[in-house]
mmCIF file of C-alpha atoms in Angstrom:
data_model
loop_
_atom_site.group_PDB
_atom_site.id
_atom_site.type_symbol
_atom_site.label_atom_id
_atom_site.label_comp_id
_atom_site.label_asym_id
_atom_site.label_seq_id
_atom_site.Cartn_x
_atom_site.Cartn_y
_atom_site.Cartn_z
ATOM 1 C CA MET V 1 -4.802 16.101 -11.786
ATOM 2 C CA PRO V 2 -1.066 16.144 -10.947
ATOM 3 C CA PHE V 3 1.572 14.346 -12.976
ATOM 4 C CA LEU V 4 4.100 12.627 -10.742
ATOM 5 C CA ASN V 5 7.659 11.368 -11.065
ATOM 6 C CA LEU V 6 8.407 8.491 -8.725
ATOM 7 C CA SER V 7 11.758 6.920 -7.908
ATOM 8 C CA HIS V 8 12.111 3.823 -5.703
ATOM 9 C CA VAL V 9 15.648 2.459 -5.292
ATOM 10 C CA THR V 10 16.436 -0.509 -3.036
ATOM 11 C CA THR V 11 20.104 -1.458 -2.550
ATOM 12 C CA TYR V 12 21.445 -4.588 -0.819
ATOM 13 C CA THR V 13 25.178 -4.770 -0.031
ATOM 14 C CA TYR V 14 27.333 -7.771 0.977
ATOM 15 C CA ARG V 15 30.899 -8.255 2.244
ATOM 16 C CA GLN V 16 31.779 -10.428 -0.747
ATOM 17 C CA PRO V 17 29.953 -11.697 -3.821
ATOM 18 C CA VAL V 18 26.956 -13.922 -3.075
ATOM 19 C CA SER V 19 24.593 -15.798 -5.353
ATOM 20 C CA PHE V 20 20.951 -14.785 -5.674
ATOM 21 C CA GLY V 21 17.831 -16.900 -5.817
ATOM 22 C CA GLU V 22 14.541 -15.856 -7.345
ATOM 23 C CA HIS V 23 13.347 -12.368 -6.368
ATOM 24 C CA ARG V 24 9.766 -11.103 -6.379
ATOM 25 C CA ILE V 25 9.370 -7.364 -7.045
ATOM 26 C CA MET V 26 6.093 -5.515 -6.455
ATOM 27 C CA VAL V 27 6.769 -1.808 -7.063
ATOM 28 C CA ARG V 28 4.723 -1.022 -10.187
ATOM 29 C CA PRO V 29 1.640 1.117 -9.336
ATOM 30 C CA ARG V 30 -1.749 -0.350 -10.169
ATOM 31 C CA GLU V 31 -3.610 0.958 -13.217
ATOM 32 C CA SER V 32 -7.032 2.333 -12.305
ATOM 33 C CA TYR V 33 -9.492 5.119 -13.042
ATOM 34 C CA ASP V 34 -7.667 7.398 -10.595
ATOM 35 C CA GLN V 35 -4.045 6.627 -11.463
ATOM 36 C CA HIS V 36 -2.676 6.093 -14.966
ATOM 37 C CA LEU V 37 0.860 4.909 -15.751
ATOM 38 C CA LEU V 38 2.515 6.977 -18.463
ATOM 39 C CA SER V 39 5.897 5.236 -18.298
ATOM 40 C CA ALA V 40 7.534 2.646 -16.068
ATOM 41 C CA THR V 41 11.053 1.197 -15.995
ATOM 42 C CA LEU V 42 12.671 -1.332 -13.685
ATOM 43 C CA ASP V 43 16.479 -1.581 -13.832
ATOM 44 C CA ILE V 44 18.201 -4.343 -11.872
ATOM 45 C CA GLU V 45 21.925 -4.641 -11.125
ATOM 46 C CA PRO V 46 23.455 -7.154 -11.658
ATOM 47 C CA ARG V 47 21.484 -7.823 -14.799
ATOM 48 C CA PRO V 48 19.152 -10.796 -14.193
ATOM 49 C CA SER V 49 19.194 -13.782 -16.508
ATOM 50 C CA ASP V 50 15.421 -13.520 -16.843
ATOM 51 C CA VAL V 51 12.573 -11.215 -15.799
ATOM 52 C CA ARG V 52 8.951 -12.183 -16.236
ATOM 53 C CA TRP V 53 5.783 -10.355 -15.221
ATOM 54 C CA LEU V 54 2.570 -11.718 -13.764
ATOM 55 C CA GLN V 55 -0.573 -10.587 -11.995
ATOM 56 C CA ASP V 56 -1.169 -12.138 -8.591
ATOM 57 C CA VAL V 57 -4.525 -13.207 -7.162
ATOM 58 C CA PHE V 58 -5.306 -9.571 -6.229
ATOM 59 C CA GLY V 59 -4.371 -8.176 -9.650
ATOM 60 C CA ASN V 60 -1.055 -6.671 -8.480
ATOM 61 C CA ALA V 61 1.747 -6.437 -11.057
ATOM 62 C CA VAL V 62 4.670 -8.627 -9.952
ATOM 63 C CA ALA V 63 8.090 -9.040 -11.603
ATOM 64 C CA ILE V 64 9.975 -12.305 -11.042
ATOM 65 C CA ALA V 65 13.738 -11.971 -11.534
ATOM 66 C CA THR V 66 16.265 -14.813 -11.667
ATOM 67 C CA PHE V 67 20.061 -14.485 -11.642
ATOM 68 C CA ASP V 68 22.954 -16.556 -12.956
ATOM 69 C CA ARG V 69 25.990 -14.736 -11.538
ATOM 70 C CA PRO V 70 27.102 -13.605 -8.067
ATOM 71 C CA ALA V 71 27.654 -10.015 -6.962
ATOM 72 C CA ALA V 72 28.423 -8.008 -3.833
ATOM 73 C CA ARG V 73 25.641 -5.517 -4.560
ATOM 74 C CA LEU V 74 22.026 -5.916 -5.673
ATOM 75 C CA VAL V 75 20.042 -2.870 -6.815
ATOM 76 C CA PHE V 76 16.392 -2.511 -7.850
ATOM 77 C CA ASP V 77 15.732 0.880 -9.461
ATOM 78 C CA SER V 78 12.094 1.635 -10.324
ATOM 79 C CA ARG V 79 11.215 4.849 -12.191
ATOM 80 C CA ILE V 80 7.584 5.792 -12.737
ATOM 81 C CA HIS V 81 5.775 8.665 -14.433
ATOM 82 C CA LEU V 82 2.046 8.686 -13.772
ATOM 83 C CA MET V 83 -1.069 10.809 -13.741
ATOM 84 C CA HIS V 84 -2.923 10.865 -10.428
ATOM 85 C CA GLU V 85 -6.500 12.038 -9.898
ATOM 86 C CA PRO V 86 -7.080 12.656 -6.191
ATOM 87 C CA ALA V 87 -10.483 11.971 -4.687
ATOM 88 C CA ASP V 88 -11.561 12.770 -1.157
ATOM 89 C CA LEU V 89 -14.488 12.431 1.223
ATOM 90 C CA ASP V 90 -16.850 14.314 -1.102
ATOM 91 C CA HIS V 91 -16.517 11.533 -3.704
ATOM 92 C CA VAL V 92 -17.660 8.724 -1.369
ATOM 93 C CA ASP V 93 -21.212 7.743 -2.309
ATOM 94 C CA ILE V 94 -22.720 4.943 -0.236
ATOM 95 C CA GLU V 95 -25.838 2.936 -1.045
ATOM 96 C CA ASP V 96 -28.847 3.871 1.081
ATOM 97 C CA TYR V 97 -28.910 0.567 2.963
ATOM 98 C CA ALA V 98 -25.251 0.930 4.000
ATOM 99 C CA ARG V 99 -25.184 4.603 4.987
ATOM 100 C CA THR V 100 -25.802 3.748 8.622
ATOM 101 C CA TYR V 101 -24.097 1.073 10.704
ATOM 102 C CA PRO V 102 -24.805 -1.760 11.287
ATOM 103 C CA PHE V 103 -25.635 -3.067 7.825
ATOM 104 C CA THR V 104 -25.134 -6.325 5.923
ATOM 105 C CA TYR V 105 -23.379 -6.632 2.579
ATOM 106 C CA SER V 106 -25.589 -7.809 -0.272
ATOM 107 C CA SER V 107 -25.899 -11.494 -1.127
ATOM 108 C CA GLU V 108 -24.163 -10.826 -4.458
ATOM 109 C CA GLU V 109 -21.085 -9.271 -2.807
ATOM 110 C CA ILE V 110 -20.665 -11.194 0.419
ATOM 111 C CA PRO V 111 -19.172 -14.412 -1.090
ATOM 112 C CA ASP V 112 -16.262 -12.418 -2.537
ATOM 113 C CA LEU V 113 -15.782 -10.297 0.585
ATOM 114 C CA LEU V 114 -15.766 -13.011 3.247
ATOM 115 C CA ARG V 115 -11.981 -13.546 3.363
ATOM 116 C CA SER V 116 -11.487 -9.786 3.736
ATOM 117 C CA ILE V 117 -13.859 -9.763 6.722
ATOM 118 C CA GLU V 118 -12.138 -12.637 8.542
ATOM 119 C CA ARG V 119 -9.920 -11.625 11.454
ATOM 120 C CA GLN V 120 -6.198 -12.378 11.059
ATOM 121 C CA HIS V 121 -5.017 -11.914 14.672
ATOM 122 C CA LEU V 122 -6.096 -13.435 17.968
ATOM 123 C CA ASP V 123 -7.875 -11.140 20.389
ATOM 124 C CA PRO V 124 -8.620 -13.343 23.420
ATOM 125 C CA ARG V 125 -9.546 -10.463 25.723
ATOM 126 C CA ARG V 126 -11.482 -8.661 22.957
ATOM 127 C CA GLN V 127 -9.304 -5.571 23.270
ATOM 128 C CA ILE V 128 -9.575 -4.692 19.591
ATOM 129 C CA ASP V 129 -13.337 -5.289 19.680
ATOM 130 C CA SER V 130 -13.760 -2.956 22.646
ATOM 131 C CA TRP V 131 -11.618 -0.241 21.080
ATOM 132 C CA ALA V 132 -13.520 -0.458 17.775
ATOM 133 C CA ARG V 133 -16.855 -0.223 19.593
ATOM 134 C CA ARG V 134 -15.996 3.212 20.965
ATOM 135 C CA PHE V 135 -16.729 4.606 17.489
ATOM 136 C CA VAL V 136 -20.205 3.089 17.369
ATOM 137 C CA GLY V 137 -22.948 5.174 18.929
ATOM 138 C CA THR V 138 -26.147 3.940 20.476
ATOM 139 C CA GLY V 139 -28.666 2.947 17.841
ATOM 140 C CA GLN V 140 -27.528 3.562 14.273
ATOM 141 C CA THR V 141 -24.270 5.307 13.411
ATOM 142 C CA ASP V 142 -23.347 7.049 10.160
ATOM 143 C CA THR V 143 -21.040 4.584 8.389
ATOM 144 C CA LEU V 144 -18.638 7.104 6.897
ATOM 145 C CA THR V 145 -18.454 9.084 10.135
ATOM 146 C CA LEU V 146 -17.565 5.905 12.038
ATOM 147 C CA LEU V 147 -14.694 5.055 9.682
ATOM 148 C CA SER V 148 -13.502 8.656 9.471
ATOM 149 C CA ASP V 149 -13.484 9.028 13.258
ATOM 150 C CA MET V 150 -11.445 5.835 13.641
ATOM 151 C CA THR V 151 -8.954 7.019 11.020
ATOM 152 C CA THR V 152 -8.426 10.422 12.623
ATOM 153 C CA ALA V 153 -8.347 8.963 16.159
ATOM 154 C CA ILE V 154 -5.314 6.828 15.301
ATOM 155 C CA ARG V 155 -3.631 9.864 13.758
ATOM 156 C CA ARG V 156 -4.414 12.001 16.823
ATOM 157 C CA GLU V 157 -3.944 9.576 19.722
ATOM 158 C CA PHE V 158 -0.997 7.437 18.578
ATOM 159 C CA THR V 159 2.646 8.461 18.081
ATOM 160 C CA TYR V 160 4.178 7.738 14.697
ATOM 161 C CA VAL V 161 7.646 6.199 15.053
ATOM 162 C CA ALA V 162 9.574 5.164 11.937
ATOM 163 C CA ARG V 163 11.073 1.680 12.235
ATOM 164 C CA ALA V 164 13.513 0.229 9.692
ATOM 165 C CA GLU V 165 13.445 -3.280 11.135
ATOM 166 C CA LYS V 166 11.388 -5.936 9.400
ATOM 167 C CA GLY V 167 8.118 -7.109 10.838
ATOM 168 C CA THR V 168 4.898 -5.612 12.100
ATOM 169 C CA GLN V 169 3.505 -5.217 15.587
ATOM 170 C CA THR V 170 0.357 -7.132 16.343
ATOM 171 C CA PRO V 171 -2.725 -4.911 16.540
ATOM 172 C CA ILE V 172 -2.879 -5.502 20.304
ATOM 173 C CA GLU V 173 0.776 -4.408 20.703
ATOM 174 C CA THR V 174 0.035 -1.222 18.759
ATOM 175 C CA LEU V 175 -3.049 -0.561 20.850
ATOM 176 C CA GLU V 176 -1.159 -1.051 24.117
ATOM 177 C CA ARG V 177 1.993 0.864 23.118
ATOM 178 C CA ARG V 178 0.049 3.717 21.476
ATOM 179 C CA LYS V 179 2.801 4.099 18.900
ATOM 180 C CA GLY V 180 4.011 2.449 15.711
ATOM 181 C CA THR V 181 4.676 2.758 12.007
ATOM 182 C CA CYS V 182 2.267 3.126 9.109
ATOM 183 C CA ARG V 183 2.094 -0.648 8.660
ATOM 184 C CA ASP V 184 1.301 -1.105 12.370
ATOM 185 C CA TYR V 185 -1.506 1.441 12.149
ATOM 186 C CA ALA V 186 -2.874 -0.153 8.981
ATOM 187 C CA MET V 187 -3.055 -3.584 10.607
ATOM 188 C CA LEU V 188 -4.701 -2.141 13.736
ATOM 189 C CA MET V 189 -7.409 -0.418 11.702
ATOM 190 C CA ILE V 190 -7.965 -3.465 9.487
ATOM 191 C CA GLU V 191 -8.554 -5.685 12.507
ATOM 192 C CA ALA V 192 -10.764 -3.049 14.151
ATOM 193 C CA VAL V 193 -13.079 -2.569 11.164
ATOM 194 C CA ARG V 194 -13.192 -6.328 10.564
ATOM 195 C CA ALA V 195 -14.296 -6.707 14.182
ATOM 196 C CA LEU V 196 -17.262 -4.533 13.213
ATOM 197 C CA GLY V 197 -18.030 -6.647 10.143
ATOM 198 C CA PHE V 198 -16.440 -4.504 7.419
ATOM 199 C CA ALA V 199 -14.394 -5.955 4.575
ATOM 200 C CA ALA V 200 -10.908 -4.435 4.658
ATOM 201 C CA ARG V 201 -7.622 -4.894 2.821
ATOM 202 C CA PHE V 202 -4.016 -3.843 3.324
ATOM 203 C CA VAL V 203 -2.520 -1.392 0.821
ATOM 204 C CA SER V 204 1.169 -0.820 0.101
ATOM 205 C CA GLY V 205 2.249 2.149 -1.977
ATOM 206 C CA TYR V 206 3.610 5.649 -1.759
ATOM 207 C CA VAL V 207 2.588 8.893 -0.077
ATOM 208 C CA TYR V 208 3.338 12.412 -1.338
ATOM 209 C CA ASN V 209 2.487 16.027 -0.538
ATOM 210 C CA PRO V 210 -0.066 17.259 -3.130
ATOM 211 C CA THR V 211 0.629 20.896 -2.175
ATOM 212 C CA ALA V 212 3.136 22.790 -0.065
ATOM 213 C CA HIS V 213 0.508 22.998 2.688
ATOM 214 C CA ASP V 214 0.158 19.218 2.952
ATOM 215 C CA GLN V 215 2.707 17.448 5.123
ATOM 216 C CA ARG V 216 2.414 13.670 5.031
ATOM 217 C CA LEU V 217 4.035 11.189 7.404
ATOM 218 C CA GLY V 218 5.646 8.080 5.944
ATOM 219 C CA GLY V 219 7.487 9.635 2.998
ATOM 220 C CA GLY V 220 10.942 8.526 1.857
ATOM 221 C CA ASN V 221 9.922 4.885 1.950
ATOM 222 C CA THR V 222 6.978 2.718 1.001
ATOM 223 C CA HIS V 223 3.757 3.565 2.817
ATOM 224 C CA ALA V 224 0.832 1.498 4.107
ATOM 225 C CA TRP V 225 -2.852 2.206 4.621
ATOM 226 C CA VAL V 226 -6.301 0.545 4.473
ATOM 227 C CA ARG V 227 -9.107 -0.003 1.966
ATOM 228 C CA VAL V 228 -12.624 -0.629 3.252
ATOM 229 C CA TYR V 229 -15.408 -1.883 1.007
ATOM 230 C CA LEU V 230 -18.438 0.422 1.015
ATOM 231 C CA PRO V 231 -21.401 -0.468 -1.208
ATOM 232 C CA GLY V 232 -21.878 2.266 -3.788
ATOM 233 C CA SER V 233 -18.240 3.393 -3.863
ATOM 234 C CA GLY V 234 -16.396 0.077 -3.649
ATOM 235 C CA TRP V 235 -12.970 0.063 -2.016
ATOM 236 C CA VAL V 236 -12.333 3.400 -0.279
ATOM 237 C CA GLU V 237 -8.908 4.517 1.042
ATOM 238 C CA PHE V 238 -8.334 5.295 4.733
ATOM 239 C CA ASP V 239 -4.831 6.292 5.884
ATOM 240 C CA PRO V 240 -4.710 6.267 9.709
ATOM 241 C CA THR V 241 -1.099 7.498 9.746
ATOM 242 C CA ASN V 242 -2.075 10.818 8.159
ATOM 243 C CA GLY V 243 -5.804 10.901 8.854
ATOM 244 C CA ILE V 244 -6.589 10.808 5.120
ATOM 245 C CA ILE V 245 -9.936 9.643 3.756
ATOM 246 C CA GLY V 246 -9.777 9.179 -0.008
ATOM 247 C CA ASN V 247 -6.713 8.806 -2.215
ATOM 248 C CA ARG V 248 -5.371 12.356 -2.018
ATOM 249 C CA GLY V 249 -1.589 11.998 -1.754
ATOM 250 C CA LEU V 250 -1.693 8.177 -1.942
ATOM 251 C CA ILE V 251 -0.409 6.016 -4.816
ATOM 252 C CA ARG V 252 -1.495 2.369 -4.719
ATOM 253 C CA VAL V 253 0.981 -0.343 -5.663
ATOM 254 C CA ALA V 254 -0.241 -3.536 -3.994
ATOM 255 C CA VAL V 255 -3.564 -4.495 -2.431
ATOM 256 C CA ALA V 256 -3.791 -7.675 -0.358
ATOM 257 C CA ARG V 257 -5.787 -9.386 2.357
ATOM 258 C CA ASP V 258 -2.725 -9.532 4.651
ATOM 259 C CA ILE V 259 0.468 -7.492 4.919
ATOM 260 C CA TYR V 260 2.675 -10.475 4.062
ATOM 261 C CA GLN V 261 1.072 -10.672 0.621
ATOM 262 C CA ALA V 262 2.182 -7.126 -0.230
ATOM 263 C CA VAL V 263 5.942 -7.112 0.432
ATOM 264 C CA PRO V 264 7.592 -4.781 -2.143
ATOM 265 C CA ILE V 265 10.721 -6.922 -2.684
ATOM 266 C CA SER V 266 11.482 -10.420 -1.450
ATOM 267 C CA GLY V 267 14.011 -13.059 -2.420
ATOM 268 C CA THR V 268 16.896 -15.261 -1.300
ATOM 269 C CA TRP V 269 20.675 -15.224 -1.419
ATOM 270 C CA ALA V 270 23.382 -17.788 -0.657
ATOM 271 C CA GLY V 271 26.887 -17.150 0.654
ATOM 272 C CA PHE V 272 29.083 -17.177 3.750
ATOM 273 C CA PRO V 273 27.353 -16.428 7.083
ATOM 274 C CA GLY V 274 27.590 -12.741 7.925
ATOM 275 C CA SER V 275 27.934 -11.687 4.282
ATOM 276 C CA PHE V 276 24.910 -9.416 4.397
ATOM 277 C CA LEU V 277 25.822 -5.821 5.308
ATOM 278 C CA ASP V 278 22.911 -3.505 4.717
ATOM 279 C CA MET V 279 19.707 -2.658 2.877
ATOM 280 C CA GLU V 280 18.930 0.925 1.868
ATOM 281 C CA VAL V 281 15.611 2.162 0.505
ATOM 282 C CA ALA V 282 15.164 5.578 -1.104
ATOM 283 C CA VAL V 283 11.749 6.717 -2.329
ATOM 284 C CA ASN V 284 11.120 10.092 -3.896
ATOM 285 C CA VAL V 285 7.837 11.379 -5.330
ATOM 286 C CA SER V 286 7.714 14.783 -7.006
ATOM 287 C CA VAL V 287 4.949 16.681 -8.763
ATOM 288 C CA ALA V 288 5.883 17.219 -12.421
ATOM 289 C CA GLY V 289 4.383 18.613 -15.598
ATOM 290 C CA PRO V 290 2.570 16.566 -18.242
ATOM 291 C CA PRO V 291 4.658 14.591 -20.753
ATOM 292 C CA PRO V 292 5.719 16.502 -23.881
ATOM 293 C CA VAL V 293 3.356 16.358 -26.841
ATOM 294 C CA PRO V 294 4.917 14.408 -29.749
ATOM 295 C CA VAL V 295 5.727 16.586 -32.775
ATOM 296 C CA SER V 296 5.585 15.128 -36.284
ATOM 297 C CA VAL V 297 8.627 15.890 -38.432
ATOM 298 C CA PRO V 298 8.052 15.880 -42.225
ATOM 299 C CA ASP V 299 9.973 13.474 -44.435
ATOM 300 C CA GLN V 300 11.114 11.280 -41.564
ATOM 301 C CA LYS V 301 9.949 7.796 -40.721
ATOM 302 C CA GLU V 302 8.521 7.421 -37.257
ATOM 303 C CA PRO V 303 10.138 4.498 -35.404
ATOM 304 C CA VAL V 304 7.949 1.597 -34.435
ATOM 305 C CA ARG V 305 7.027 1.583 -30.742
ATOM 306 C CA CYS V 306 5.447 -1.213 -28.769
#
């Protein structure tokens, strides 16, 4: 049960002061049984005129910031201290009827899962379908083995290449090029498991090394992976970039049906053409000790906290 310190700093720089429109910030990890926020701060420079929080349709925590003065630099500095409880393959318990593939989701669950089963990308020559079918044996196939084999196959057969540019390859491009980033791999696996009838969602968050022996790809920036719905365990994590099954080394921030619903920071600015210079992102996750235990001091009033 490691305690983690997390820093995520995004800096935009401009040639001269520009004005800023509304910005949407999604960097606060989700509260759940396996990750518990102990403290969270979000500092923004220049200071916004207003910041309000909301939960989107997927339950992600989103900050909406508005500004009333121009600046040549815009910084979002998120600092998190959380407790993380890793779970792995041994903790995946699947209902009897879903332990072998193919299976059908129950009538109670299917209405809420349908949009997560729908394909998002065209596949006119059924390339994704054919690739996904290689993990299905003749007759019935163990469900968890199928998903695990697909996860590790992407890790083993594709070349991870970091890419700072915006955008994501289509699943077919990733399949043909045999290389990509974590977000490319996530979208490929989502489309592949959806082709087999599974409900899957895109996850944006952070990756870290739980021990000195673990070396994860995708650190130093936000990370992307997949959640697949398995009756009996619910949404289970699969990280094709690192071949991880379970949440060991993975911190969830945003869960969405499509990658474009899970962008960490988005917003607008107005100024002279060519004003934008650069965007820098620095993410650091370190294993830390538990928070200090409060000590009561006699004859002193404890301040009110909220």
